[in-house]
Coordinates of C-alpha atoms in Angstrom, one line a residue:
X6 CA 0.0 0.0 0.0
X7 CA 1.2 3.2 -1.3
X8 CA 0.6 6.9 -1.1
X9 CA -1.1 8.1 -4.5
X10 CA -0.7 11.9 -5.6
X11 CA -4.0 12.8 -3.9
X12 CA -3.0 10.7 -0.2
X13 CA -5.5 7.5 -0.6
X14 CA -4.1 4.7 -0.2
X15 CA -3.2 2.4 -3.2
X16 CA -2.9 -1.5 -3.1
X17 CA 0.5 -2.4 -4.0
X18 CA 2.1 -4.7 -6.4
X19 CA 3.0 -7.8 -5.8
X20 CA 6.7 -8.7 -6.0
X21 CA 8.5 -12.1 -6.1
X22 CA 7.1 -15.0 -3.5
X23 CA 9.4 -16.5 -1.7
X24 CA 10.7 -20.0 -2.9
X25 CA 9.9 -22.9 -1.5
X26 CA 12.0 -24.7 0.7
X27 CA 12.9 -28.0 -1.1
X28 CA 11.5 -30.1 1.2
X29 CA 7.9 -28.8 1.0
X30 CA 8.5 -29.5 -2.7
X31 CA 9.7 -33.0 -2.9
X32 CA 7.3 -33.8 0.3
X33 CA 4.2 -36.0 -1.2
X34 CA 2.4 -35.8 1.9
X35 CA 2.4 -31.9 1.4
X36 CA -0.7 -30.2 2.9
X37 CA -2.1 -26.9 1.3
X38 CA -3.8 -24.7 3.8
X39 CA -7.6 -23.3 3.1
X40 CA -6.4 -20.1 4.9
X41 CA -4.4 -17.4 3.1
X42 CA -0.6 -17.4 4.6
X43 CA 0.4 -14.3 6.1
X44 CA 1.6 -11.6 4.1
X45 CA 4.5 -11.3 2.5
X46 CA 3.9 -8.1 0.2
X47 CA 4.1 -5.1 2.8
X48 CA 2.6 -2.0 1.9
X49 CA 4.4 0.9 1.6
X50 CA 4.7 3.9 3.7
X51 CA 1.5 5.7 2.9
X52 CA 2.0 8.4 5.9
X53 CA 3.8 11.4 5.9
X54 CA 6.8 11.7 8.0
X55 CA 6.8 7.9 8.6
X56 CA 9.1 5.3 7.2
X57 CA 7.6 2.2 8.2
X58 CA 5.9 -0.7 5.8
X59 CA 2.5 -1.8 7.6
X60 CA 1.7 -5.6 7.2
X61 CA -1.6 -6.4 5.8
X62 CA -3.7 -9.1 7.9
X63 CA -3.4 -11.7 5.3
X64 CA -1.7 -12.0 1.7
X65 CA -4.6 -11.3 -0.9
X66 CA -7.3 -11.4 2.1
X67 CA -6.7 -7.8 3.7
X68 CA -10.2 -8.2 4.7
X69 CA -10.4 -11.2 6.4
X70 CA -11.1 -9.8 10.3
X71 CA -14.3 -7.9 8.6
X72 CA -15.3 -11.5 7.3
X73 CA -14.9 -13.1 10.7
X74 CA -17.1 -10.5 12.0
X75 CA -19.4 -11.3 9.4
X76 CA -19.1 -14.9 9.7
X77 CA -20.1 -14.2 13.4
X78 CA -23.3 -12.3 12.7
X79 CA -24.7 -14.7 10.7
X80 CA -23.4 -18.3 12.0
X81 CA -25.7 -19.1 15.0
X82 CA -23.7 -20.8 17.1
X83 CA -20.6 -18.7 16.4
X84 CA -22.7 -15.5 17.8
X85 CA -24.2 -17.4 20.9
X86 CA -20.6 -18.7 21.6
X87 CA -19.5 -15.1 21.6
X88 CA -22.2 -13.9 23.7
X89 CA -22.1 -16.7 26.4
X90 CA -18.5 -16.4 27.0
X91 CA -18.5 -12.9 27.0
X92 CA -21.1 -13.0 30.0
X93 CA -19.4 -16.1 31.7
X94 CA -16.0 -14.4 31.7
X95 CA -18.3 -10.8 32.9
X96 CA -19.8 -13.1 35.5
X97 CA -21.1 -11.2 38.7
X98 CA -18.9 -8.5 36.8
X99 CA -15.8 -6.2 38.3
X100 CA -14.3 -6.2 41.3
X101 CA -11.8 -4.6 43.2
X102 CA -8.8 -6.0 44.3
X103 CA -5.7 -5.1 46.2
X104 CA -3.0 -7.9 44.6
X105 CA -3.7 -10.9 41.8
X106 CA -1.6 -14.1 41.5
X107 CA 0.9 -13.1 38.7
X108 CA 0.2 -16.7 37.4
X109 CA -1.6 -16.7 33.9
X110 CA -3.7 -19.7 34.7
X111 CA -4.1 -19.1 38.5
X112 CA -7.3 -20.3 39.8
X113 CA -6.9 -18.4 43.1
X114 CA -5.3 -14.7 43.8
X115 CA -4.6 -12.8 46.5
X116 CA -7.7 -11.3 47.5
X117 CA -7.0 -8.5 50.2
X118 CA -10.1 -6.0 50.1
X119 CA -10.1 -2.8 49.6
X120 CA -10.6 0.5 51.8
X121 CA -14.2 1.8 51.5
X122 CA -12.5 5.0 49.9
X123 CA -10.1 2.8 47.3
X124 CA -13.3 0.9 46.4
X125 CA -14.9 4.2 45.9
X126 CA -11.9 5.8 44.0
X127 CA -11.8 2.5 41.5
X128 CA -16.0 2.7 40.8
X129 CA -15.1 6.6 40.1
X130 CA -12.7 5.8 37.5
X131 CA -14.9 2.8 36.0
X132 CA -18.2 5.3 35.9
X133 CA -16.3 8.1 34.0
X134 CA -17.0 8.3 30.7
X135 CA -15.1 11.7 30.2
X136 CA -11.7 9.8 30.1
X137 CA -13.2 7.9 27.1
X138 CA -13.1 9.5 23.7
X139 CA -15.9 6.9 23.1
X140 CA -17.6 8.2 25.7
X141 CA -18.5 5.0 27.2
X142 CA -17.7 3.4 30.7
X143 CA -15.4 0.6 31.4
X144 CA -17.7 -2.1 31.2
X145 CA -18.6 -1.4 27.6
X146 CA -14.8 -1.1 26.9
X147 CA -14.6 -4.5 28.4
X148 CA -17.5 -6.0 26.3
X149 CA -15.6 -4.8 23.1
X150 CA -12.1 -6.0 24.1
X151 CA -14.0 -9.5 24.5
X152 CA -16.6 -9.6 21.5
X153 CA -13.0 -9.0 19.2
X154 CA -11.0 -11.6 21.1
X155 CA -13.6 -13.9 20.7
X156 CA -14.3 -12.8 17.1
X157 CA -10.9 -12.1 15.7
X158 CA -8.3 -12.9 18.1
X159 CA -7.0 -9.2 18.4
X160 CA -7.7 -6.5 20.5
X161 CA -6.5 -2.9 20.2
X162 CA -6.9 0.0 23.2
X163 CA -5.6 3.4 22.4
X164 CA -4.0 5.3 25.1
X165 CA -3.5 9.6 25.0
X166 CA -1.9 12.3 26.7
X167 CA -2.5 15.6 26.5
X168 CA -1.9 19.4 28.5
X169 CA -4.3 21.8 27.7
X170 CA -3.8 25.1 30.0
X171 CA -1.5 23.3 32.6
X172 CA -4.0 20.3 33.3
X173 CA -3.5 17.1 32.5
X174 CA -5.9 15.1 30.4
X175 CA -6.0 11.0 29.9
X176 CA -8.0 9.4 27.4
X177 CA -8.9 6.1 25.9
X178 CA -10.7 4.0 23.3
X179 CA -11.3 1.1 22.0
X180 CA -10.4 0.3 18.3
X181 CA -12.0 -2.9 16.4
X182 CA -9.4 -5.3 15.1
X183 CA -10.9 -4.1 11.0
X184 CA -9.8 -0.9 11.3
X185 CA -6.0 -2.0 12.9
X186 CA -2.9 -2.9 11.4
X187 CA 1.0 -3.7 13.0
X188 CA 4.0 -2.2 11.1
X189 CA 7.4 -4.2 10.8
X190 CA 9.9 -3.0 13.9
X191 CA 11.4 0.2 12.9
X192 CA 14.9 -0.3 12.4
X193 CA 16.1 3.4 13.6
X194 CA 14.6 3.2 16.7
X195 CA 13.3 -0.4 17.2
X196 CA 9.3 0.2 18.0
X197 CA 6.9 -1.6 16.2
X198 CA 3.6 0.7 15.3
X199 CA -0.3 0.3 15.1
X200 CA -1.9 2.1 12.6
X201 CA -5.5 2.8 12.6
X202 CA -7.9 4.1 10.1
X203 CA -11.5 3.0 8.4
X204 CA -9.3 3.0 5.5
X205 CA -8.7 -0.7 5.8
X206 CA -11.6 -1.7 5.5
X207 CA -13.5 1.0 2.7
X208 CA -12.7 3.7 1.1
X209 CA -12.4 6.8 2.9
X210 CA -10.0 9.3 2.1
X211 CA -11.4 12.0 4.3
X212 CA -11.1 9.7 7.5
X213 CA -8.6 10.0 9.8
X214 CA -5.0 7.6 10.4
X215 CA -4.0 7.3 13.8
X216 CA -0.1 6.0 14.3
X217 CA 1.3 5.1 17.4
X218 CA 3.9 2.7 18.8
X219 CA 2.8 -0.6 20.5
X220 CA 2.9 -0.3 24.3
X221 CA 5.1 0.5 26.4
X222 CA 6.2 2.8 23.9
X223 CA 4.6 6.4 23.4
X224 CA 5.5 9.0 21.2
X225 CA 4.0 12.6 20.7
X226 CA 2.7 13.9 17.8
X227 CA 1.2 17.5 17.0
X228 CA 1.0 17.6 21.6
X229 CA -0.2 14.2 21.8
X230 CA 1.4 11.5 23.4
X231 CA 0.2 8.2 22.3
X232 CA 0.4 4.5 23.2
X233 CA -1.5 1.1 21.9
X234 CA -2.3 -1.5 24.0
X235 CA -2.3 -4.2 21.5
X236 CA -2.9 -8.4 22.3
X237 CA -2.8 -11.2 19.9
X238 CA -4.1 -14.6 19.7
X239 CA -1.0 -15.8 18.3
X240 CA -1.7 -19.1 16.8
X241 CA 1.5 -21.6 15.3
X242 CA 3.2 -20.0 12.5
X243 CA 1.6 -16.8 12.4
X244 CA 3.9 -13.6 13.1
X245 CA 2.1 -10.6 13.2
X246 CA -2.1 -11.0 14.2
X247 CA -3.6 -13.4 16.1
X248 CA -6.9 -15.9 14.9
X249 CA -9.7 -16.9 17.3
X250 CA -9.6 -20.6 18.2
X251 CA -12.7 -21.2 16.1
X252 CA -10.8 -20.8 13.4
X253 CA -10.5 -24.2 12.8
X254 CA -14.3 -24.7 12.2
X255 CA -14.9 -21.5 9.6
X256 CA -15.8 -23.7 6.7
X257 CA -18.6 -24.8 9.4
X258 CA -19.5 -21.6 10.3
X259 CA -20.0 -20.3 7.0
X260 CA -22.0 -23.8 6.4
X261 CA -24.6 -22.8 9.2
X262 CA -24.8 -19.6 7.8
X263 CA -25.7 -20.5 4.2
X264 CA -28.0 -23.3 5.2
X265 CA -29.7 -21.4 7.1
X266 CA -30.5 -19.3 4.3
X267 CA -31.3 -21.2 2.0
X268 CA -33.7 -22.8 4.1
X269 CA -35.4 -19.8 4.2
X270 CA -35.7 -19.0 0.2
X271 CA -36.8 -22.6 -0.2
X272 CA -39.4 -21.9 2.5
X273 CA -40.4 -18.5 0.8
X274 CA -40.6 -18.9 -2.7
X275 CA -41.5 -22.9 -3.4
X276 CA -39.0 -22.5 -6.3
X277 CA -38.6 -26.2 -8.0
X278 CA -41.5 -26.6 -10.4
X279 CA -43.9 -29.4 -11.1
X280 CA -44.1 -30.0 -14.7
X281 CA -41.9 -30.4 -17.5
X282 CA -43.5 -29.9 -20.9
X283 CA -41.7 -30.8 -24.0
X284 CA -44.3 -30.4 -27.1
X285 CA -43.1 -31.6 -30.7
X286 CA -41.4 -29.4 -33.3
X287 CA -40.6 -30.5 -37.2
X288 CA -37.6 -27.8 -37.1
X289 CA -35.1 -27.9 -34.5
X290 CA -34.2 -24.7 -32.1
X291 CA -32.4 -22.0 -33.1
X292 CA -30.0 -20.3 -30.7
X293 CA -32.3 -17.3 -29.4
X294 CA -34.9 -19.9 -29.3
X295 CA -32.1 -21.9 -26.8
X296 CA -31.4 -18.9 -25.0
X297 CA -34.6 -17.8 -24.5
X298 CA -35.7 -21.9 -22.5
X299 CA -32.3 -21.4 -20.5
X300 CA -33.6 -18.3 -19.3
X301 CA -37.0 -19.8 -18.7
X302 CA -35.1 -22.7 -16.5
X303 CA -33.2 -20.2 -14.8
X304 CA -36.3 -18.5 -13.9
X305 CA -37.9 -22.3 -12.6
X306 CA -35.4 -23.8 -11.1
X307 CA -33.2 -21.1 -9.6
X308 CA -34.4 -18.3 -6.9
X309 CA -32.7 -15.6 -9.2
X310 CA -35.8 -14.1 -10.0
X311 CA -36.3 -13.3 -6.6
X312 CA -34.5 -10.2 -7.3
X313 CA -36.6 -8.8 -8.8
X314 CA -40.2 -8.4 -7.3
X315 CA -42.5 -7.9 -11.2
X316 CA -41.2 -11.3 -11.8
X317 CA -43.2 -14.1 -11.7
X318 CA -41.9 -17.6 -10.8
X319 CA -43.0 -20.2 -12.9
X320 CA -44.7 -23.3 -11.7
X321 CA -43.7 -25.0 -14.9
X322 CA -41.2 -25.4 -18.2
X323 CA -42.3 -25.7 -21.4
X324 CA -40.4 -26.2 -24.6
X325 CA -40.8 -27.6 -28.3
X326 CA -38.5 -29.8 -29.9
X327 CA -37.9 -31.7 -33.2
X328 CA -38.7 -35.2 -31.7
X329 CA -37.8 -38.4 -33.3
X330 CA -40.3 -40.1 -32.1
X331 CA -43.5 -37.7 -32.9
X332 CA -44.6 -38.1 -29.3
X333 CA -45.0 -34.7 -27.3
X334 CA -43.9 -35.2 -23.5
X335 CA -45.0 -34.5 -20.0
X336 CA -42.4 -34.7 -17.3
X337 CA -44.0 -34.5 -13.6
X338 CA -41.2 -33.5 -11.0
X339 CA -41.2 -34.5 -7.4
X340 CA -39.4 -32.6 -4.7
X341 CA -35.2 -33.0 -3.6
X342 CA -35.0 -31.3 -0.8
X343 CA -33.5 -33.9 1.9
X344 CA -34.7 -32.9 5.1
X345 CA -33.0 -35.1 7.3
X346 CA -29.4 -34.5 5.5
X347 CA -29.8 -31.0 6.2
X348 CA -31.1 -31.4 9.8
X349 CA -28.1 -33.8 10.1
X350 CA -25.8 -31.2 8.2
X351 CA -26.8 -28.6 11.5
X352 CA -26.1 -30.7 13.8
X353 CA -22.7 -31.7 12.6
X354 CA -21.8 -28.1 11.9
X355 CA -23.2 -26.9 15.4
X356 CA -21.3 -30.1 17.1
X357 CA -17.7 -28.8 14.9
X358 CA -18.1 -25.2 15.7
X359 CA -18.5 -26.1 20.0
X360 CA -16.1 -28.2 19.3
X361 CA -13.2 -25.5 17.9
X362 CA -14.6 -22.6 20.5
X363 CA -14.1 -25.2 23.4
X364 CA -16.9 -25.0 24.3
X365 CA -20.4 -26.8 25.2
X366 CA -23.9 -25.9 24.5
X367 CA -25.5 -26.3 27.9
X368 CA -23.5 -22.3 28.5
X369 CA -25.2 -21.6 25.6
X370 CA -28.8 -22.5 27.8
X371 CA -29.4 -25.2 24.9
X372 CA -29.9 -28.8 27.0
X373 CA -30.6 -32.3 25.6
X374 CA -33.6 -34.0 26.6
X375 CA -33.5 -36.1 29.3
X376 CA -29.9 -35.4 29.9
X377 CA -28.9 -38.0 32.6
X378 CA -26.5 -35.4 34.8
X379 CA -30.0 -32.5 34.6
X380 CA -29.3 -29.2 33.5
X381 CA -27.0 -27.7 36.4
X382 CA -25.1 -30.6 37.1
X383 CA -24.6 -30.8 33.2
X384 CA -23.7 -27.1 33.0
X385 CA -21.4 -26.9 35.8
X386 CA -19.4 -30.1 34.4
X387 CA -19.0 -28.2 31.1
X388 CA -18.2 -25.2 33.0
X389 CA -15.5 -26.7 34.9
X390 CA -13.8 -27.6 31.2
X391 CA -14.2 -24.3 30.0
X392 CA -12.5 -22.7 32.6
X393 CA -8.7 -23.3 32.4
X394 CA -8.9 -23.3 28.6
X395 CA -11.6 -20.1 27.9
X396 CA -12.4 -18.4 31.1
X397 CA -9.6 -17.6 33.1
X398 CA -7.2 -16.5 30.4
X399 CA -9.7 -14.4 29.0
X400 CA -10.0 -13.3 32.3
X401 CA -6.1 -12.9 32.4
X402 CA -5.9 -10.8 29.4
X403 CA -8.9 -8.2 30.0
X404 CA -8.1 -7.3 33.8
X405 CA -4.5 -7.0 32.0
X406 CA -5.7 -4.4 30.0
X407 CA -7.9 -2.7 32.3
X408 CA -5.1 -2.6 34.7
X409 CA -2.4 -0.8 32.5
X410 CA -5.7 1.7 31.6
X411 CA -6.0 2.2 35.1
X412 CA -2.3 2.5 35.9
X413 CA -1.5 5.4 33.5
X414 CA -4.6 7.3 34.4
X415 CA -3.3 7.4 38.0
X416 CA 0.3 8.0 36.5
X417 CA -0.3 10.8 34.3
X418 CA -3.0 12.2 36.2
X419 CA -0.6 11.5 39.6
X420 CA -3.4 9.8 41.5
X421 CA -2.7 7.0 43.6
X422 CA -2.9 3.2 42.4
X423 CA -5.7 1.6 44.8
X424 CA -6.1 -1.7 43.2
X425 CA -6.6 -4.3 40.6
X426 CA -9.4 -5.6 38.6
X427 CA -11.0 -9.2 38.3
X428 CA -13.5 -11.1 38.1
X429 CA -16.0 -13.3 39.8
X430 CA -17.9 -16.6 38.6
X431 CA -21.9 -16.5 38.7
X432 CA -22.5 -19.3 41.1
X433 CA -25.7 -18.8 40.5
X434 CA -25.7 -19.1 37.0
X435 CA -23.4 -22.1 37.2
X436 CA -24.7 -24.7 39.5
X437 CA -28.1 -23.1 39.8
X438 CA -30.1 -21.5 43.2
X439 CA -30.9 -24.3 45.2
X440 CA -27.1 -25.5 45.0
X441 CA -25.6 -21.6 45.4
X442 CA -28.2 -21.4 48.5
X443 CA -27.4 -24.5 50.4
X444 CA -23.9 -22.3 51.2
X445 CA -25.8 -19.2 51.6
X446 CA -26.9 -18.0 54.9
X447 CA -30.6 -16.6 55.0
X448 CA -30.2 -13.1 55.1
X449 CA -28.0 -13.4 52.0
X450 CA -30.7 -15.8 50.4
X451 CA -33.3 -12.9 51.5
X452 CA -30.8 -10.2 49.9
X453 CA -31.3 -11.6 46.7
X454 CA -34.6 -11.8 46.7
X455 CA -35.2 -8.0 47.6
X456 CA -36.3 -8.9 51.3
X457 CA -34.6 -7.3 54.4
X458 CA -32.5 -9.1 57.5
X459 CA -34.3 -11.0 59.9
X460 CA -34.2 -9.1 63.0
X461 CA -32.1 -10.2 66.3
X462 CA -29.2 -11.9 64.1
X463 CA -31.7 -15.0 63.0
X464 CA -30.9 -15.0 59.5
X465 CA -26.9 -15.2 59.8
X466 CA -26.6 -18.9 59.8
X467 CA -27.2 -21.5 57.2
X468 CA -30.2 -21.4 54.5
X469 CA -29.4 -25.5 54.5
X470 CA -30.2 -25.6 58.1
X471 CA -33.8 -24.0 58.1
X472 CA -37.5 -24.9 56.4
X473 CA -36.8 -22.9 53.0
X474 CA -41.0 -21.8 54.3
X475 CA -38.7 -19.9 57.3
X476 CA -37.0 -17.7 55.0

């Protein structure tokens, strides 16, 4: 990608691949990927006062995190997968802590609590929306940093600093993985930068780039300093953007997605015809005569026609022809449409796509009948898989995130640091009420039902040790 004369940016041409290595030649079992490879063909430096090549997702696919976000608004289980872990990672949502095991897959932490006025300080800073040039609060920064990590594999936080009048002013936002792309390390002074612009994904000229260096670096530019906060799902072999695990299951998701719709044009517009006419001809047809039955037959037996709403579909074909046989012919058709091969066909690409997100369909509130464990027994043993390998290092990688936010706010703005930020699982959620309340005492019980304490200290013991009618 190049700079043109008027500043747009221009694809570039492609230069000489890379040979082969001689053993991926000669190598009969040789496997050719689906995927496109990363790429190889950097754009050129498109920016003014920049000298950097920026690395396009993928070679001859630039596009490609648009079309996972695509792909996820139309597969069905792909968007509930999304949604489901994005809530179970959420789960009773943030909390405040003073210290976190450093460990990435820690189940436990160092939970010390806060002072009333840290806890305060922290729910301040989550609130504020001023500090956000999306103008949103922390929680809907932290639903975007998980919808694209789930989606894409990449996540991308932009960090400023300005001083306007002798005060200090920190800001951040979020930036969807479409609109983001990683530079080669600068040789002269060995950052690597993010660039960020609509540009990448349609043509804009009049929309605005955004450089900056990857964090920990910052660099100012026309009295802002700026940093990105970038994370990658890094997958085997690639180098500079990460993938989402379901990756592995895209043919699948796309699958869903098309069947899906073609399930409803078959349903709205009845398109395979009953009757085939041929009726005798002594002179053979000429080639308009040809074109004009293929049309007809495309207008039968295809759904084009749906384009176009003054066009009628026909409920039958009907020809002549120069028959040898002097005999005009009727042809009655039946339906094709398999039923059971594509009910079978959703539930192997439902069973394919759970499989590559790790996950299982009881989070998704989807149960089988007369599942032998029931459905909270069966949910919290699916849950317990899904937390090692899904949960806790998404977990992991947001409060990471949130932290450093929080960090340079306090920094730059040279407030204290108070604490940390995790995460609690929904017990409730998980292993249902009547097991969450069996360890629950009864004024907590009554608390989340919107009833007061029982008076005289009666409801701080057990809810497993009284009538449930006492509580």
């Amino acid at each position: 990608m190049k700079q043109s004369k008027n500043g747009t940016i221009v694809q570039p041409q492609k230069e000489n691949l890379r040979a082969k290595s001689k053993y991926a030649i000669n190598n009969k079992m040789e496997f050719k990927s689906t995927l496109p490879d990363e790429q190889t063909i950097l754009y050129g430096s498109f920016i003014s006062g920049y000298s950097f090549s920026v690395v396009p997702f993928f070679e001859g696919s630039d596009l490609f995190p648009t079309f996972l976000c695509e792909v996820a608004e139309q597969s069905p289980t792909k968007g509930a997968c999304v949604e489901s872990k994005v809530r179970l990672v959420f789960g009773n949502g943030i909390e405040f802590v003073a210290e976190k095991d450093s460990t990435f897959f820690a189940d436990k932490k160092e939970k010390v609590s806060l002072s009333p006025a840290a806890n305060e300080a922290m729910k301040l800073f989550c609130l504020d929306t001023s500090i956000s040039n999306d103008k949103k609060n922390i929680g809907w920064l932290s639903s975007q940093i998980l919808k694209d990590w789930f989606t894409t594999g990449n996540v991308t936080v932009l960090l400023q600093k300005t001083k306007v009048g002798g005060k200090s002013f920190f800001k951040y936002s979020f930036h969807a993985a479409k609109y983001v792309r990683r530079t080669k390390v600068n040789n002269s002074n060995g950052k690597r930068y993010v660039v960020i612009t609509p540009q990448f994904t349609y043509f804009d000229t009049a929309s605005e780039i955004i450089v900056a260096p990857e964090y920990p670096e910052w660099e100012a530019k026309d009295g802002v300093e700026r940093s990105a906060i970038t994370v990658q799902n890094m997958l085997i072999g690639r180098e500079y953007y990460g993938l989402p695990n379901s990756i592995t299951s895209i043919y699948h998701q796309l699958s869903e997605a098309e069947n899906q719709k073609y399930n409803l044009e078959e349903t709205q517009n009845k398109w395979l015809p009953r009757l085939f006419i041929e009726v005798i001809e002594p002179v053979e047809s000429t080639p308009d005569q040809l074109n004009a039955l293929l049309k007809m037959l495309d207008k039968a037996f295809t759904n084009k026609a749906n384009t176009n709403s003054n066009v009628d579909k026909s409920s039958y074909v009907y020809r002549e022809v120069a028959d040898k046989e002097q005999l005009s012919k009727i042809t009655e058709l039946t339906k094709t449409l398999d039923f059971q091969y594509y009910a079978e066909m959703s539930k192997e690409n439902e069973r394919k796509i759970l499989m590559s997100e790790l996950w299982h369909r009881s989070l998704l509130g989807v149960h089988d009948e007369g599942g032998i464990l029931g459905n909270s027994k069966e949910r919290a043993e699916a849950y317990k898989a899904a937390y090692s390998t899904v949960i806790v290092p998404a977990r992991e990688m947001l409060s990471g995130i949130l932290d450093i936010v929080y960090r340079e706010f306090c920094n730059y703005t040279k407030t204290e640091v108070q604490g940390s930020f995790w995460f609690e699982d929904n017990k409730r959620f998980i292993l249902g009420d009547d097991a969450v309340q069996a360890f629950m005492t009864i004024d907590e019980v009554r608390a989340l039902n919107g009833l007061p304490p029982l008076p005289n200290g009666a409801g701080e013991v057990l809810s497993s040790t009284t009538m449930r009618a006492a509580i």
